[in-house]
mmCIF file of C-alpha atoms in Angstrom:
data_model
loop_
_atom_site.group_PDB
_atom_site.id
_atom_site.type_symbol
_atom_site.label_atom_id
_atom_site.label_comp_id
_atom_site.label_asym_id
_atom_site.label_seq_id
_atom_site.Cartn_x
_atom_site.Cartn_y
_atom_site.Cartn_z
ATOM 1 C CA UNK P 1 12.179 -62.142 40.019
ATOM 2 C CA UNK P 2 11.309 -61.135 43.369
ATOM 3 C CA UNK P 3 7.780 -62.431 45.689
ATOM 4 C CA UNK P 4 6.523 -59.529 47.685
ATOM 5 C CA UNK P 5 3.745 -61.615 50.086
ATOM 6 C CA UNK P 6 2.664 -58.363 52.091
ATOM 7 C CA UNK P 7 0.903 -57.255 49.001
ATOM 8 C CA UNK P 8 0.026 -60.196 47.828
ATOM 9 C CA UNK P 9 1.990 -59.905 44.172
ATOM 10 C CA UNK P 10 4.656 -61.687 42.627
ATOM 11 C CA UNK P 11 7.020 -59.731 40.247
ATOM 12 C CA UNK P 12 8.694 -60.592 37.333
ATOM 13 C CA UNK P 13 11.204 -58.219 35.688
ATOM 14 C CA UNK P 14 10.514 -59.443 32.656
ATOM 15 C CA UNK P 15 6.688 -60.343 32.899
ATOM 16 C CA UNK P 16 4.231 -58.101 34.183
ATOM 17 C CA UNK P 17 2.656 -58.300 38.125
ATOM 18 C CA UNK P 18 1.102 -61.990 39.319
ATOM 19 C CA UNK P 19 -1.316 -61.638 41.734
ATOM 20 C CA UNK P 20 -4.472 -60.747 40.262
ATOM 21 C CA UNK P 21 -7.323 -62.284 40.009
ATOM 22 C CA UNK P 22 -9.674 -61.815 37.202
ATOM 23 C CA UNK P 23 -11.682 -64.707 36.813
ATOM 24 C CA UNK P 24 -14.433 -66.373 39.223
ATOM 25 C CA UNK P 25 -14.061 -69.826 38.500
ATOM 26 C CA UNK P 26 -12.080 -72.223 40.856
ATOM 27 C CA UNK P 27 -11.770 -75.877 39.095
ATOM 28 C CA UNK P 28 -11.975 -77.023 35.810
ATOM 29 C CA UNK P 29 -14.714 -79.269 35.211
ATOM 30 C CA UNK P 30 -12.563 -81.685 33.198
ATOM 31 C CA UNK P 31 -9.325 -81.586 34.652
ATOM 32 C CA UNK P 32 -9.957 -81.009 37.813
ATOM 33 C CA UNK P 33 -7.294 -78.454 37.768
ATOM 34 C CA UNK P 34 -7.364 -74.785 38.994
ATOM 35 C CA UNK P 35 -8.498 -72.183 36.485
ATOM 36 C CA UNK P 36 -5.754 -70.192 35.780
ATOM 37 C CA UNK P 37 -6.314 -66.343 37.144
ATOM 38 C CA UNK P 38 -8.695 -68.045 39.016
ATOM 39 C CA UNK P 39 -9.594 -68.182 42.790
ATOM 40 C CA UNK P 40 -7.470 -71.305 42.990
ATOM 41 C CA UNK P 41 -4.734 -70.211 40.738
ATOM 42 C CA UNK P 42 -1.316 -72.221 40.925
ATOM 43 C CA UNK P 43 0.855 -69.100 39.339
ATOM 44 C CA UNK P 44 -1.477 -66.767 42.319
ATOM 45 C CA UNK P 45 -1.410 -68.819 45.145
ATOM 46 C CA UNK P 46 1.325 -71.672 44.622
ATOM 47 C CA UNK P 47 1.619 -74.978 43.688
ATOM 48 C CA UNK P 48 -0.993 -77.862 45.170
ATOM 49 C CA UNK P 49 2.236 -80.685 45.474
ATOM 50 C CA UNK P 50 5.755 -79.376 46.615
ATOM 51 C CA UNK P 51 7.507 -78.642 44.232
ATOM 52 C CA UNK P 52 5.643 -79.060 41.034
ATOM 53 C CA UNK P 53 4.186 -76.886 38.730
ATOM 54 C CA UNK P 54 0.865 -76.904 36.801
ATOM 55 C CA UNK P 55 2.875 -78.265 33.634
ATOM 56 C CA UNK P 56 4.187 -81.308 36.104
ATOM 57 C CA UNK P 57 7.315 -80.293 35.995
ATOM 58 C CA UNK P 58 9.564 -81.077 38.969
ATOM 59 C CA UNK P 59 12.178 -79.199 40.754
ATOM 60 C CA UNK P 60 14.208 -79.470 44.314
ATOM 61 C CA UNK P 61 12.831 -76.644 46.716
ATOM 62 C CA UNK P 62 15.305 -75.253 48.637
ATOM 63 C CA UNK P 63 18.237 -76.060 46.340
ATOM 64 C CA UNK P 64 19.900 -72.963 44.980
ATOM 65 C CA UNK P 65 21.360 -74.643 42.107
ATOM 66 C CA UNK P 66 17.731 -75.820 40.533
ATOM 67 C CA UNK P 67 17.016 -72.888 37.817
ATOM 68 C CA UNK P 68 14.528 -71.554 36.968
ATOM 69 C CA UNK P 69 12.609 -71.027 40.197
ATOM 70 C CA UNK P 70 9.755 -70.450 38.235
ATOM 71 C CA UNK P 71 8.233 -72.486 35.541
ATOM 72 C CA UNK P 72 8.548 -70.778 31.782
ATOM 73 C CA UNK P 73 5.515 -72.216 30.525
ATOM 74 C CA UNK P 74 2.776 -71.751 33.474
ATOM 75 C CA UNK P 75 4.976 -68.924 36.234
ATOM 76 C CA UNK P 76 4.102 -71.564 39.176
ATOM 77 C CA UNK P 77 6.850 -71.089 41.695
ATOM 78 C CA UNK P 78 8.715 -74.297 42.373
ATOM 79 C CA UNK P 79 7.890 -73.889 46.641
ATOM 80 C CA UNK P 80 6.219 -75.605 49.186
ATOM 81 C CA UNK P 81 2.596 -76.485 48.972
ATOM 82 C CA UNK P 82 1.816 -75.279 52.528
ATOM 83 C CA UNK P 83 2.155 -71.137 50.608
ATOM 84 C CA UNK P 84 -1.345 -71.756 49.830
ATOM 85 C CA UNK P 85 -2.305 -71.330 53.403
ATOM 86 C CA UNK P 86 -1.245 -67.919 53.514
ATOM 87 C CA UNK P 87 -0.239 -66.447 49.686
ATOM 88 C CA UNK P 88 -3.367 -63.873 49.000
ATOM 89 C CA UNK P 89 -4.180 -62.359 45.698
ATOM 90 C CA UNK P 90 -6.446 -59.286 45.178
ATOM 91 C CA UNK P 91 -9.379 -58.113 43.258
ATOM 92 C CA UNK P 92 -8.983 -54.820 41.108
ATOM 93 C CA UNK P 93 -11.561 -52.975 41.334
ATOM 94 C CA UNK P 94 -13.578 -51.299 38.705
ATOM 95 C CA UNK P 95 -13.756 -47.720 41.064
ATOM 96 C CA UNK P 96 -12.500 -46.847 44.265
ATOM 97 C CA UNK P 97 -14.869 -47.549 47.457
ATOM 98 C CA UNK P 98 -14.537 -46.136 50.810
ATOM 99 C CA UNK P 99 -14.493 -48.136 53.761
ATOM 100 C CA UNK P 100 -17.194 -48.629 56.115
ATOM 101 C CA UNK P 101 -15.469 -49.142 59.063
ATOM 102 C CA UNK P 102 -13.989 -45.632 58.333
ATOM 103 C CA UNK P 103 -17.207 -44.044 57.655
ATOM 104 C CA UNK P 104 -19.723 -45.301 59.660
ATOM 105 C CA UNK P 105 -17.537 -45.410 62.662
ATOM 106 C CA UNK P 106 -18.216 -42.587 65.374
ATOM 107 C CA UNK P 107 -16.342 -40.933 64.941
ATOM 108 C CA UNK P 108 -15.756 -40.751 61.300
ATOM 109 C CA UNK P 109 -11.889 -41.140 60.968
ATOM 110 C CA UNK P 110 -12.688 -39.600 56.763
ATOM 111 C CA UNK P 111 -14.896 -37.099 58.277
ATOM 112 C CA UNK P 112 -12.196 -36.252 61.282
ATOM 113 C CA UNK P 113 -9.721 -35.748 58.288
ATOM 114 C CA UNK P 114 -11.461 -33.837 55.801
ATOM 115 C CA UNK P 115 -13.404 -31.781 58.537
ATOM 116 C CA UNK P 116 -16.498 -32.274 56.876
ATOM 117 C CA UNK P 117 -19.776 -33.582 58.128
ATOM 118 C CA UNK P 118 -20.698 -37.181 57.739
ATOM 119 C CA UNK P 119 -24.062 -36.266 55.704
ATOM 120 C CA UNK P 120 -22.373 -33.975 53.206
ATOM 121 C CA UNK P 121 -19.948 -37.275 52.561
ATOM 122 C CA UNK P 122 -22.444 -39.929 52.376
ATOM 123 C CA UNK P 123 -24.244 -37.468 49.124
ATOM 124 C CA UNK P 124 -20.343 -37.478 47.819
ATOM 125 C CA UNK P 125 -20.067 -41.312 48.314
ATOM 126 C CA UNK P 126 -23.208 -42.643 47.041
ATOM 127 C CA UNK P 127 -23.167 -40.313 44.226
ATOM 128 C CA UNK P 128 -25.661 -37.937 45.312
ATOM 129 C CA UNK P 129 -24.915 -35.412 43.061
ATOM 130 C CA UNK P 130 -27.446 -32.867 43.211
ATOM 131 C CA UNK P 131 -27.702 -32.962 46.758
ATOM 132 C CA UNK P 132 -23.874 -31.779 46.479
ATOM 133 C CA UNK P 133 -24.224 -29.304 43.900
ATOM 134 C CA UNK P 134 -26.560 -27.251 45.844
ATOM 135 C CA UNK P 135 -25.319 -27.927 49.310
ATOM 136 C CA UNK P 136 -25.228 -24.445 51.045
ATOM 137 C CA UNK P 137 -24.978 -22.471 47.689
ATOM 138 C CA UNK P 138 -21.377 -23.538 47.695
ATOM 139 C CA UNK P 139 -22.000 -24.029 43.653
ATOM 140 C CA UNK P 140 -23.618 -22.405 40.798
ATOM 141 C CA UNK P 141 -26.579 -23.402 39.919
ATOM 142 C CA UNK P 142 -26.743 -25.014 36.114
ATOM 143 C CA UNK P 143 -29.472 -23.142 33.799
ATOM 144 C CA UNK P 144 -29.935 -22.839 30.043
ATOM 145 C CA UNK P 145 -29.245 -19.729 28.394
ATOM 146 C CA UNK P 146 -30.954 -18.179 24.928
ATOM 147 C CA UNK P 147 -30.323 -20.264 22.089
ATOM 148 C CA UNK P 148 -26.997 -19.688 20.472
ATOM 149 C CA UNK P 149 -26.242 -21.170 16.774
ATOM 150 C CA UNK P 150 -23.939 -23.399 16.476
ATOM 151 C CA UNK P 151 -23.296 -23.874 20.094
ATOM 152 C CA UNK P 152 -23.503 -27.490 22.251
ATOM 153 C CA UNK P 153 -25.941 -27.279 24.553
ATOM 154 C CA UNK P 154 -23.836 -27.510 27.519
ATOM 155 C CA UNK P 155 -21.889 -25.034 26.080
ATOM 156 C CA UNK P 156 -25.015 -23.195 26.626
ATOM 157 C CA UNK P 157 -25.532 -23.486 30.240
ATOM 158 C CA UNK P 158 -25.087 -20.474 33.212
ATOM 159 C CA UNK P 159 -22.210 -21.175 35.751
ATOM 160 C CA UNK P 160 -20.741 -23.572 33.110
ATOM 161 C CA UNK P 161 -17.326 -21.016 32.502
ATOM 162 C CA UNK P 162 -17.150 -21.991 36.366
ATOM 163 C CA UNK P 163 -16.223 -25.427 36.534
ATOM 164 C CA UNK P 164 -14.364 -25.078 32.661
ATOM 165 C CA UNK P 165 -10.950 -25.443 34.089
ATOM 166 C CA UNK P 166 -11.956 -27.765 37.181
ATOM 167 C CA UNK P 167 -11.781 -31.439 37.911
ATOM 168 C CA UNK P 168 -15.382 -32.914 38.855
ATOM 169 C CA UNK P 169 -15.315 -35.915 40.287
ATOM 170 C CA UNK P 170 -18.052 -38.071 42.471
ATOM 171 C CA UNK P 171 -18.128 -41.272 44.485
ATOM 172 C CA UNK P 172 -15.299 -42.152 46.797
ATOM 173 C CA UNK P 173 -12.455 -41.811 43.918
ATOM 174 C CA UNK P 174 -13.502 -37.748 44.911
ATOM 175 C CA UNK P 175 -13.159 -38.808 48.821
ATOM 176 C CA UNK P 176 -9.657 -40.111 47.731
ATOM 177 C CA UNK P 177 -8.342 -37.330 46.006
ATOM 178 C CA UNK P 178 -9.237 -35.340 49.079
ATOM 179 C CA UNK P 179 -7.552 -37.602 51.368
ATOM 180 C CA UNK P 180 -4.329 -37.268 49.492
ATOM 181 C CA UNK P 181 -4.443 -33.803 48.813
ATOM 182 C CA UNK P 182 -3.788 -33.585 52.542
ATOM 183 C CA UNK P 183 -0.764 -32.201 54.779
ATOM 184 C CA UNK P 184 -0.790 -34.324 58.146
ATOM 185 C CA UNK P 185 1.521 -32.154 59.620
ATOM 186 C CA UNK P 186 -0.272 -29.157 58.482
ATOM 187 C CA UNK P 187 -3.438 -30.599 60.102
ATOM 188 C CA UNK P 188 -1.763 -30.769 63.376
ATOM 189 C CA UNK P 189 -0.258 -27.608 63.083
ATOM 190 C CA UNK P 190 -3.112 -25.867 62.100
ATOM 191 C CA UNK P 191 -5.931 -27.725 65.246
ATOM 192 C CA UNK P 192 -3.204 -27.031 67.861
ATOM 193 C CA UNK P 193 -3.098 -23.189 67.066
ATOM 194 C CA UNK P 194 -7.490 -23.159 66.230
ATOM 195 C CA UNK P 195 -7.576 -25.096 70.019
ATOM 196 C CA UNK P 196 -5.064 -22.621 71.517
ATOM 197 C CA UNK P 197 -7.183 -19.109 70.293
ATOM 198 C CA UNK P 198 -10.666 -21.460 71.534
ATOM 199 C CA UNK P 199 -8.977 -21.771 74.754
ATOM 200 C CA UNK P 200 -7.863 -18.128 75.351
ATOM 201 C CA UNK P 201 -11.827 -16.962 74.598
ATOM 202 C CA UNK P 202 -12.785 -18.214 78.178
ATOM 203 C CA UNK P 203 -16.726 -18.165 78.600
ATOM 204 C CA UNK P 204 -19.192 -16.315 75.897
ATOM 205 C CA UNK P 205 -21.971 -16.385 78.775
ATOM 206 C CA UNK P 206 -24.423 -18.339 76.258
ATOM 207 C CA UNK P 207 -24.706 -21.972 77.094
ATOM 208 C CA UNK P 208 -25.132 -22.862 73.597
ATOM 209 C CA UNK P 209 -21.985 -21.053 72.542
ATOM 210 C CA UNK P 210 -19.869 -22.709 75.188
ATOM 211 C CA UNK P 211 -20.971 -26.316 74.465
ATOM 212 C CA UNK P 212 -20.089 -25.960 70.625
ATOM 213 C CA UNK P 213 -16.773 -24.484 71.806
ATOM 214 C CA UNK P 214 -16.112 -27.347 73.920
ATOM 215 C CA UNK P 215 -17.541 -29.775 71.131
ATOM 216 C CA UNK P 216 -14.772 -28.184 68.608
ATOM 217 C CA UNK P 217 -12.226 -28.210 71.069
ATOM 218 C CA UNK P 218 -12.535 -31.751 71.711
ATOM 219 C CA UNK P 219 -13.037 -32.630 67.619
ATOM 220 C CA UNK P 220 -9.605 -31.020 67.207
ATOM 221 C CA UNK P 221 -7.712 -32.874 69.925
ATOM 222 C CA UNK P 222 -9.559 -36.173 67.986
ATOM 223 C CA UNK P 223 -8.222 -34.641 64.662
ATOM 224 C CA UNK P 224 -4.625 -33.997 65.698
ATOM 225 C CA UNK P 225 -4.458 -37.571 67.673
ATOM 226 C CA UNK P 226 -5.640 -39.420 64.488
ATOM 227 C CA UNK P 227 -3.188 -37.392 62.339
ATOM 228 C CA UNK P 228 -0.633 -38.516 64.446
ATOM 229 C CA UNK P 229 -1.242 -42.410 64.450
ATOM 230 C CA UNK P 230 -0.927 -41.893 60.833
ATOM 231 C CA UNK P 231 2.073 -40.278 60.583
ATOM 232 C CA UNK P 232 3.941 -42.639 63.576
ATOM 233 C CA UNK P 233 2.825 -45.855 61.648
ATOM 234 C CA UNK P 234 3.718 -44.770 57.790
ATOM 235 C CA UNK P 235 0.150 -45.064 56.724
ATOM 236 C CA UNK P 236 -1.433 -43.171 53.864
ATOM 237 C CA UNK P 237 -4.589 -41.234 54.211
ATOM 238 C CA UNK P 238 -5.669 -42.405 51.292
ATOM 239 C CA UNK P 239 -5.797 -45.758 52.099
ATOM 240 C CA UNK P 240 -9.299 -45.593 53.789
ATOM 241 C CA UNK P 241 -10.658 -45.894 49.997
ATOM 242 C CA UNK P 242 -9.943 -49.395 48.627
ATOM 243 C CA UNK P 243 -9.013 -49.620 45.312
ATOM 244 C CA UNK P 244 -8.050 -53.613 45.571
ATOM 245 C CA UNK P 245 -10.207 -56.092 47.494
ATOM 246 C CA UNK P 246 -8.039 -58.822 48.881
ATOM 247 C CA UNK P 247 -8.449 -63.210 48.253
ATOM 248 C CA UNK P 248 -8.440 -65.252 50.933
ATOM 249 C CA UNK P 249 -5.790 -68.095 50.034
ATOM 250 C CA UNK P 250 -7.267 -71.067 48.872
ATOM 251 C CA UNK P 251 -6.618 -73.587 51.805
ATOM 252 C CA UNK P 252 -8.623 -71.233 54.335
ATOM 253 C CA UNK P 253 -11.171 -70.898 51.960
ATOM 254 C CA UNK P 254 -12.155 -74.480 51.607
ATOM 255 C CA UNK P 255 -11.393 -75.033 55.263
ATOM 256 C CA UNK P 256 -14.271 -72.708 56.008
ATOM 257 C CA UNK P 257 -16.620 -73.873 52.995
ATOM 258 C CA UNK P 258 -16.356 -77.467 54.610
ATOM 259 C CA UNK P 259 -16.948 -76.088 58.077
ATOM 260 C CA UNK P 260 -20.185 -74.895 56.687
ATOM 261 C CA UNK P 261 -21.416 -76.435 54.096
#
């Protein structure tokens, strides 16, 4: 067995991962017991008295000869009650999302990333497909073809040997798969040397020209300073797009319910 609190799980080696929650009910209406898998879960969050499980079984915490640590019948962890104020569980979610904070922010640390404009990932996000599709004639346009016998229909459709032997993919599970396709190190590599050639240029003489210079120049010294704040603190790319939404533990919950109302 072995309790992994940073992410909020519990693992068995012979039972499969405690931490999830999958149901939205807190207390049962005749027991006045948590729901187990609830949002109060004993087997999630811990036990409500010290040592004692949801069976009401007892055990000495803290004494290395009381086995099991866990309870066979229920999995509530014979520990103190006072876990509750900080044991978290997590949500699985039924598709990826992408942060707000992360998207909306100026600037866009996804955008930064993926070098991309904000718009064109706001129609990938929020499923804007044909907005996509079309975007700067990057993609064939769909159209039907003559009739063929014996042929699906979307068999049937122009551009369609195109995207036969590609992955499409919308929404931010797309947004992720872009994320971790990508080489931080490369990144950096690659905006120091684009800066350097900007910076031998020296002035085109055109105002215009000279501000988007300076515009890109200063993009890519965002772009390699993000890269490397994710590479100095072990953190994925990826990570911008939740696939979990985490639980508050119980006690802080109710604490704030009775706060207000």
């Amino acid at each position: 067995m072995k309790l992994d609190r940073n992410e909020s799980k519990i693992f068995f080696y012979d039972r499969p991962v405690v931490g999830e929650v999958t149901k939205p009910y807190t207390f049962h209406y005749k027991t006045n017991k948590p729901e187990k898998d609830g949002l109060f879960c004993e087997r999630i969050f811990g036990p409500i008295k010290s040592g004692i499980c949801a069976c009401g079984n007892y055990r000495v915490i803290g004494d290395e000869k009381e086995d099991p640590k866990f309870c066979e019948q229920c999995g509530v962890e014979f520990v103190d009650s006072r876990i509750r104020r900080y044991q978290m569980g997590y949500i699985k979610l039924a598709c990826p999302i992408t942060h707000v904070w992360y998207l909306k922010s100026l600037p866009s640390y996804i955008a930064n990333l993926l070098d991309k404009p904000i718009k064109e990932l706001e129609g990938l996000i929020y499923c804007d497909v044909g907005e996509i599709l079309y975007y700067k004639g990057t993609y064939p346009k769909f159209s039907f073809a003559k009739t063929v016998a014996k042929k699906p229909t979307f068999l049937r459709l122009r551009g369609f040997d195109t995207f036969r032997n590609r992955e499409i993919s919308i929404g931010a599970s797309a947004i992720r798969e872009q994320l971790a396709d990508l080489d931080l190190r490369l990144i950096i590599d690659c905006s120091l040397v684009e800066w350097k050639e900007l910076g031998e240029e020296g002035p085109t003489g055109n105002e215009w020209e000279d501000r988007k210079i300076v515009r890109r120049k200063n993009f890519l010294v965002r772009r390699m300073e993000l890269a490397k704040n994710f590479i100095r603190t072990n953190v994925e790319a990826e990570w911008m797009v939740l696939c979990l939404s985490p639980v508050l533990p119980p006690r802080i919950e109710t604490d704030h319910s009775n706060r207000w109302g």
